[in-house]
Amino acid sequence: MTPINTTNINAINDQVRAWATGDEHVRPVEIEHIEIAENALNALADHVRSHAAGKLVTLVVDRTPMKRGGDELKPLIEDM
């Protein structure tokens, strides 16, 4: 598989549409909100829950570690 340039939002959207099956509705990837705060991780969970409205949500991430202090953040997000 060809790597996706994660800095190119159009390339990301093109690839996600290509992965979708015929009966799946795929919304474009957009940046709607940026949270800069001490409790940004908690705000992320609240933001995702409010937009999900009880539906399934898929978060797409790359393999680059995301750390705060010594803590790896991606596993924390998966557990929310």
A tleap script that builds the chain and sets N, CA, C and O, in Angstrom:
source leaprc.protein.ff14SB
mol = sequence {
  NMET THR PRO ILE ASN THR THR ASN ILE ASN
  ALA ILE ASN ASP GLN VAL ARG ALA TRP ALA
  THR GLY ASP GLU HIE VAL ARG PRO VAL GLU
  ILE GLU HIE ILE GLU ILE ALA GLU ASN ALA
  LEU ASN ALA LEU ALA ASP HIE VAL ARG SER
  HIE ALA ALA GLY LYS LEU VAL THR LEU VAL
  VAL ASP ARG THR PRO MET LYS ARG GLY GLY
  ASP GLU LEU LYS PRO LEU ILE GLU ASP CMET
}
set mol.1.N position { 0.838 -1.173 0.000 }
set mol.1.CA position { 0.000 0.000 0.000 }
set mol.1.C position { 0.886 1.239 0.000 }
set mol.1.O position { 1.902 1.284 0.694 }
set mol.2.N position { 0.504 2.225 -0.766 }
set mol.2.CA position { 1.232 3.485 -0.823 }
set mol.2.C position { 0.939 4.296 0.434 }
set mol.2.O position { -0.224 4.456 0.805 }
set mol.3.N position { 1.971 4.809 1.090 }
set mol.3.CA position { 1.733 5.629 2.282 }
set mol.3.C position { 0.929 6.881 1.944 }
set mol.3.O position { 1.061 7.436 0.854 }
set mol.4.N position { 0.115 7.309 2.865 }
set mol.4.CA position { -0.675 8.526 2.689 }
set mol.4.C position { 0.091 9.688 3.300 }
set mol.4.O position { 0.625 9.577 4.403 }
set mol.5.N position { 0.143 10.781 2.596 }
set mol.5.CA position { 0.739 11.995 3.130 }
set mol.5.C position { -0.248 12.591 4.129 }
set mol.5.O position { -1.264 13.167 3.739 }
set mol.6.N position { 0.053 12.451 5.410 }
set mol.6.CA position { -0.890 12.883 6.451 }
set mol.6.C position { -0.996 14.391 6.579 }
set mol.6.O position { -1.822 14.884 7.347 }
set mol.7.N position { -0.176 15.137 5.843 }
set mol.7.CA position { -0.312 16.591 5.848 }
set mol.7.C position { -1.190 17.082 4.699 }
set mol.7.O position { -1.436 18.282 4.570 }
set mol.8.N position { -1.665 16.148 3.862 }
set mol.8.CA position { -2.485 16.499 2.702 }
set mol.8.C position { -3.902 15.987 2.939 }
set mol.8.O position { -4.178 14.808 2.720 }
set mol.9.N position { -4.791 16.855 3.381 }
set mol.9.CA position { -6.153 16.456 3.738 }
set mol.9.C position { -6.900 15.887 2.531 }
set mol.9.O position { -7.728 14.990 2.696 }
set mol.10.N position { -6.631 16.382 1.330 }
set mol.10.CA position { -7.299 15.851 0.139 }
set mol.10.C position { -6.877 14.413 -0.142 }
set mol.10.O position { -7.705 13.582 -0.516 }
set mol.11.N position { -5.585 14.117 0.037 }
set mol.11.CA position { -5.100 12.744 -0.163 }
set mol.11.C position { -5.711 11.797 0.864 }
set mol.11.O position { -6.054 10.661 0.535 }
set mol.12.N position { -5.847 12.252 2.086 }
set mol.12.CA position { -6.485 11.426 3.124 }
set mol.12.C position { -7.927 11.125 2.726 }
set mol.12.O position { -8.355 9.972 2.784 }
set mol.13.N position { -8.671 12.131 2.329 }
set mol.13.CA position { -10.066 11.934 1.940 }
set mol.13.C position { -10.193 11.025 0.724 }
set mol.13.O position { -11.099 10.193 0.673 }
set mol.14.N position { -9.309 11.165 -0.248 }
set mol.14.CA position { -9.332 10.286 -1.421 }
set mol.14.C position { -9.119 8.828 -1.015 }
set mol.14.O position { -9.816 7.940 -1.507 }
set mol.15.N position { -8.159 8.578 -0.121 }
set mol.15.CA position { -7.866 7.211 0.293 }
set mol.15.C position { -9.001 6.619 1.115 }
set mol.15.O position { -9.346 5.451 0.938 }
set mol.16.N position { -9.582 7.399 2.003 }
set mol.16.CA position { -10.701 6.896 2.814 }
set mol.16.C position { -11.879 6.534 1.916 }
set mol.16.O position { -12.519 5.504 2.129 }
set mol.17.N position { -12.175 7.356 0.923 }
set mol.17.CA position { -13.264 7.033 -0.023 }
set mol.17.C position { -12.946 5.754 -0.792 }
set mol.17.O position { -13.843 4.954 -1.060 }
set mol.18.N position { -11.685 5.555 -1.147 }
set mol.18.CA position { -11.286 4.353 -1.890 }
set mol.18.C position { -11.454 3.105 -1.032 }
set mol.18.O position { -11.789 2.046 -1.564 }
set mol.19.N position { -11.232 3.194 0.279 }
set mol.19.CA position { -11.367 2.052 1.181 }
set mol.19.C position { -12.822 1.692 1.458 }
set mol.19.O position { -13.123 0.545 1.786 }
set mol.20.N position { -13.719 2.649 1.332 }
set mol.20.CA position { -15.123 2.424 1.690 }
set mol.20.C position { -15.791 1.465 0.712 }
set mol.20.O position { -15.493 1.458 -0.482 }
set mol.21.N position { -16.692 0.664 1.245 }
set mol.21.CA position { -17.488 -0.210 0.385 }
set mol.21.C position { -18.670 0.581 -0.149 }
set mol.21.O position { -18.940 1.691 0.310 }
set mol.22.N position { -19.367 0.016 -1.108 }
set mol.22.CA position { -20.462 0.712 -1.771 }
set mol.22.C position { -21.577 1.177 -0.863 }
set mol.22.O position { -22.226 2.179 -1.163 }
set mol.23.N position { -21.825 0.481 0.244 }
set mol.23.CA position { -22.936 0.853 1.117 }
set mol.23.C position { -22.516 1.735 2.297 }
set mol.23.O position { -23.342 2.043 3.156 }
set mol.24.N position { -21.253 2.142 2.349 }
set mol.24.CA position { -20.773 2.981 3.448 }
set mol.24.C position { -20.787 4.454 3.049 }
set mol.24.O position { -20.359 4.830 1.958 }
set mol.25.N position { -21.287 5.264 3.958 }
set mol.25.CA position { -21.246 6.712 3.764 }
set mol.25.C position { -19.998 7.231 4.465 }
set mol.25.O position { -19.821 7.009 5.663 }
set mol.26.N position { -19.147 7.909 3.740 }
set mol.26.CA position { -17.900 8.409 4.294 }
set mol.26.C position { -17.926 9.929 4.280 }
set mol.26.O position { -18.048 10.559 3.229 }
set mol.27.N position { -17.810 10.500 5.467 }
set mol.27.CA position { -17.712 11.955 5.569 }
set mol.27.C position { -16.259 12.359 5.381 }
set mol.27.O position { -15.359 11.650 5.833 }
set mol.28.N position { -16.016 13.473 4.728 }
set mol.28.CA position { -14.641 13.929 4.554 }
set mol.28.C position { -13.988 14.222 5.908 }
set mol.28.O position { -14.661 14.614 6.860 }
set mol.29.N position { -12.687 14.030 5.977 }
set mol.29.CA position { -11.927 14.388 7.161 }
set mol.29.C position { -11.802 15.900 7.174 }
set mol.29.O position { -11.373 16.504 6.191 }
set mol.30.N position { -12.172 16.503 8.278 }
set mol.30.CA position { -12.100 17.953 8.421 }
set mol.30.C position { -11.537 18.287 9.795 }
set mol.30.O position { -11.639 17.489 10.727 }
set mol.31.N position { -10.959 19.440 9.914 }
set mol.31.CA position { -10.564 19.939 11.221 }
set mol.31.C position { -11.625 20.944 11.633 }
set mol.31.O position { -11.729 22.027 11.057 }
set mol.32.N position { -12.408 20.576 12.630 }
set mol.32.CA position { -13.486 21.437 13.093 }
set mol.32.C position { -13.150 22.155 14.389 }
set mol.32.O position { -13.739 23.187 14.709 }
set mol.33.N position { -12.201 21.602 15.131 }
set mol.33.CA position { -11.947 22.149 16.465 }
set mol.33.C position { -10.519 21.824 16.888 }
set mol.33.O position { -10.047 20.704 16.690 }
set mol.34.N position { -9.850 22.784 17.457 }
set mol.34.CA position { -8.535 22.558 18.051 }
set mol.34.C position { -8.632 22.964 19.510 }
set mol.34.O position { -9.048 24.079 19.826 }
set mol.35.N position { -8.253 22.067 20.387 }
set mol.35.CA position { -8.310 22.310 21.837 }
set mol.35.C position { -6.894 22.424 22.375 }
set mol.35.O position { -6.100 21.492 22.251 }
set mol.36.N position { -6.580 23.559 22.969 }
set mol.36.CA position { -5.279 23.757 23.609 }
set mol.36.C position { -5.574 24.075 25.068 }
set mol.36.O position { -6.007 25.175 25.409 }
set mol.37.N position { -5.327 23.083 25.919 }
set mol.37.CA position { -5.654 23.252 27.335 }
set mol.37.C position { -4.961 22.175 28.146 }
set mol.37.O position { -4.490 21.175 27.604 }
set mol.38.N position { -4.905 22.389 29.438 }
set mol.38.CA position { -4.328 21.403 30.357 }
set mol.38.C position { -5.078 20.077 30.272 }
set mol.38.O position { -4.464 19.013 30.358 }
set mol.39.N position { -6.393 20.128 30.104 }
set mol.39.CA position { -7.226 18.920 30.084 }
set mol.39.C position { -7.683 18.577 28.666 }
set mol.39.O position { -8.795 18.083 28.477 }
set mol.40.N position { -6.839 18.832 27.675 }
set mol.40.CA position { -7.223 18.628 26.277 }
set mol.40.C position { -7.620 17.187 25.987 }
set mol.40.O position { -8.510 16.951 25.169 }
set mol.41.N position { -6.983 16.222 26.637 }
set mol.41.CA position { -7.337 14.820 26.403 }
set mol.41.C position { -8.773 14.534 26.847 }
set mol.41.O position { -9.503 13.831 26.147 }
set mol.42.N position { -9.184 15.062 27.986 }
set mol.42.CA position { -10.572 14.906 28.433 }
set mol.42.C position { -11.526 15.634 27.504 }
set mol.42.O position { -12.616 15.136 27.224 }
set mol.43.N position { -11.129 16.806 27.023 }
set mol.43.CA position { -11.969 17.552 26.092 }
set mol.43.C position { -12.147 16.778 24.788 }
set mol.43.O position { -13.212 16.846 24.173 }
set mol.44.N position { -11.114 16.040 24.355 }
set mol.44.CA position { -11.222 15.230 23.144 }
set mol.44.C position { -12.322 14.188 23.286 }
set mol.44.O position { -13.151 14.022 22.392 }
set mol.45.N position { -12.323 13.490 24.412 }
set mol.45.CA position { -13.344 12.462 24.632 }
set mol.45.C position { -14.732 13.082 24.590 }
set mol.45.O position { -15.632 12.533 23.953 }
set mol.46.N position { -14.923 14.210 25.251 }
set mol.46.CA position { -16.233 14.868 25.259 }
set mol.46.C position { -16.631 15.315 23.854 }
set mol.46.O position { -17.792 15.183 23.466 }
set mol.47.N position { -15.687 15.835 23.104 }
set mol.47.CA position { -15.961 16.318 21.749 }
set mol.47.C position { -16.369 15.160 20.829 }
set mol.47.O position { -17.326 15.280 20.063 }
set mol.48.N position { -15.649 14.056 20.907 }
set mol.48.CA position { -15.982 12.893 20.075 }
set mol.48.C position { -17.356 12.353 20.458 }
set mol.48.O position { -18.164 12.048 19.580 }
set mol.49.N position { -17.631 12.231 21.746 }
set mol.49.CA position { -18.947 11.728 22.184 }
set mol.49.C position { -20.086 12.610 21.678 }
set mol.49.O position { -21.117 12.104 21.236 }
set mol.50.N position { -19.901 13.919 21.744 }
set mol.50.CA position { -20.972 14.825 21.319 }
set mol.50.C position { -21.217 14.732 19.816 }
set mol.50.O position { -22.360 14.852 19.374 }
set mol.51.N position { -20.180 14.523 19.033 }
set mol.51.CA position { -20.349 14.405 17.586 }
set mol.51.C position { -20.824 13.013 17.167 }
set mol.51.O position { -21.482 12.864 16.137 }
set mol.52.N position { -20.498 12.008 17.954 }
set mol.52.CA position { -20.871 10.639 17.598 }
set mol.52.C position { -22.367 10.406 17.768 }
set mol.52.O position { -22.967 9.635 17.020 }
set mol.53.N position { -22.958 11.061 18.737 }
set mol.53.CA position { -24.392 10.911 19.000 }
set mol.53.C position { -24.807 9.443 19.071 }
set mol.53.O position { -25.834 9.050 18.517 }
set mol.54.N position { -23.992 8.638 19.761 }
set mol.54.CA position { -24.321 7.229 19.952 }
set mol.54.C position { -23.948 6.319 18.794 }
set mol.54.O position { -24.199 5.116 18.858 }
set mol.55.N position { -23.359 6.858 17.745 }
set mol.55.CA position { -22.980 6.051 16.583 }
set mol.55.C position { -21.520 5.619 16.694 }
set mol.55.O position { -20.767 6.142 17.515 }
set mol.56.N position { -21.138 4.671 15.866 }
set mol.56.CA position { -19.773 4.172 15.815 }
set mol.56.C position { -18.832 5.250 15.285 }
set mol.56.O position { -19.149 5.940 14.316 }
set mol.57.N position { -17.676 5.390 15.926 }
set mol.57.CA position { -16.674 6.366 15.508 }
set mol.57.C position { -15.368 5.636 15.254 }
set mol.57.O position { -14.969 4.775 16.038 }
set mol.58.N position { -14.709 5.976 14.170 }
set mol.58.CA position { -13.389 5.436 13.870 }
set mol.58.C position { -12.389 6.576 13.916 }
set mol.58.O position { -12.524 7.573 13.207 }
set mol.59.N position { -11.384 6.413 14.763 }
set mol.59.CA position { -10.301 7.385 14.813 }
set mol.59.C position { -9.120 6.794 14.049 }
set mol.59.O position { -8.694 5.673 14.327 }
set mol.60.N position { -8.602 7.538 13.102 }
set mol.60.CA position { -7.494 7.078 12.284 }
set mol.60.C position { -6.227 7.787 12.757 }
set mol.60.O position { -6.167 9.016 12.809 }
set mol.61.N position { -5.222 6.990 13.098 }
set mol.61.CA position { -3.961 7.556 13.573 }
set mol.61.C position { -2.806 6.871 12.862 }
set mol.61.O position { -2.955 5.783 12.305 }
set mol.62.N position { -1.664 7.522 12.890 }
set mol.62.CA position { -0.480 6.908 12.318 }
set mol.62.C position { 0.322 6.234 13.428 }
set mol.62.O position { -0.133 6.149 14.569 }
set mol.63.N position { 1.515 5.758 13.088 }
set mol.63.CA position { 2.343 5.036 14.057 }
set mol.63.C position { 3.231 5.953 14.890 }
set mol.63.O position { 3.947 5.480 15.772 }
set mol.64.N position { 3.196 7.236 14.631 }
set mol.64.CA position { 4.029 8.176 15.368 }
set mol.64.C position { 3.562 8.259 16.819 }
set mol.64.O position { 2.390 8.535 17.071 }
set mol.65.N position { 4.462 8.024 17.777 }
set mol.65.CA position { 4.067 8.114 19.182 }
set mol.65.C position { 3.588 9.523 19.544 }
set mol.65.O position { 4.133 10.520 19.070 }
set mol.66.N position { 2.585 9.581 20.372 }
set mol.66.CA position { 2.093 10.846 20.911 }
set mol.66.C position { 2.232 10.742 22.416 }
set mol.66.O position { 1.582 9.916 23.057 }
set mol.67.N position { 3.082 11.587 22.974 }
set mol.67.CA position { 3.348 11.475 24.409 }
set mol.67.C position { 3.071 12.790 25.126 }
set mol.67.O position { 3.253 13.880 24.584 }
set mol.68.N position { 2.631 12.639 26.347 }
set mol.68.CA position { 2.495 13.763 27.264 }
set mol.68.C position { 3.270 13.349 28.501 }
set mol.68.O position { 2.891 12.398 29.186 }
set mol.69.N position { 4.344 14.052 28.786 }
set mol.69.CA position { 5.223 13.582 29.844 }
set mol.69.C position { 5.788 12.250 29.397 }
set mol.69.O position { 6.334 12.162 28.297 }
set mol.70.N position { 5.676 11.208 30.210 }
set mol.70.CA position { 6.117 9.882 29.812 }
set mol.70.C position { 4.994 8.995 29.350 }
set mol.70.O position { 5.225 7.828 29.032 }
set mol.71.N position { 3.761 9.520 29.301 }
set mol.71.CA position { 2.586 8.706 28.968 }
set mol.71.C position { 2.316 8.698 27.474 }
set mol.71.O position { 2.326 9.746 26.829 }
set mol.72.N position { 2.072 7.506 26.923 }
set mol.72.CA position { 1.657 7.355 25.527 }
set mol.72.C position { 0.161 7.654 25.471 }
set mol.72.O position { -0.621 7.046 26.202 }
set mol.73.N position { -0.245 8.594 24.600 }
set mol.73.CA position { -1.632 9.070 24.573 }
set mol.73.C position { -2.575 8.193 23.759 }
set mol.73.O position { -3.746 8.071 24.120 }
set mol.74.N position { -2.115 7.587 22.688 }
set mol.74.CA position { -3.030 6.829 21.824 }
set mol.74.C position { -3.768 5.712 22.554 }
set mol.74.O position { -4.970 5.559 22.338 }
set mol.75.N position { -3.109 4.918 23.411 }
set mol.75.CA position { -3.871 3.905 24.155 }
set mol.75.C position { -4.929 4.516 25.071 }
set mol.75.O position { -5.983 3.918 25.285 }
set mol.76.N position { -4.655 5.699 25.612 }
set mol.76.CA position { -5.645 6.360 26.466 }
set mol.76.C position { -6.895 6.734 25.669 }
set mol.76.O position { -8.012 6.621 26.174 }
set mol.77.N position { -6.709 7.172 24.441 }
set mol.77.CA position { -7.834 7.526 23.592 }
set mol.77.C position { -8.646 6.299 23.218 }
set mol.77.O position { -9.876 6.352 23.197 }
set mol.78.N position { -7.971 5.194 22.923 }
set mol.78.CA position { -8.674 3.957 22.565 }
set mol.78.C position { -9.579 3.474 23.689 }
set mol.78.O position { -10.608 2.852 23.427 }
set mol.79.N position { -9.212 3.753 24.939 }
set mol.79.CA position { -9.985 3.285 26.083 }
set mol.79.C position { -11.176 4.161 26.425 }
set mol.79.O position { -11.957 3.810 27.310 }
set mol.80.N position { -11.339 5.298 25.744 }
set mol.80.CA position { -12.415 6.232 26.089 }
set mol.80.C position { -13.753 5.770 25.598 }
set mol.80.O position { -14.757 6.449 25.811 }
savepdb mol mol.pdb
quit
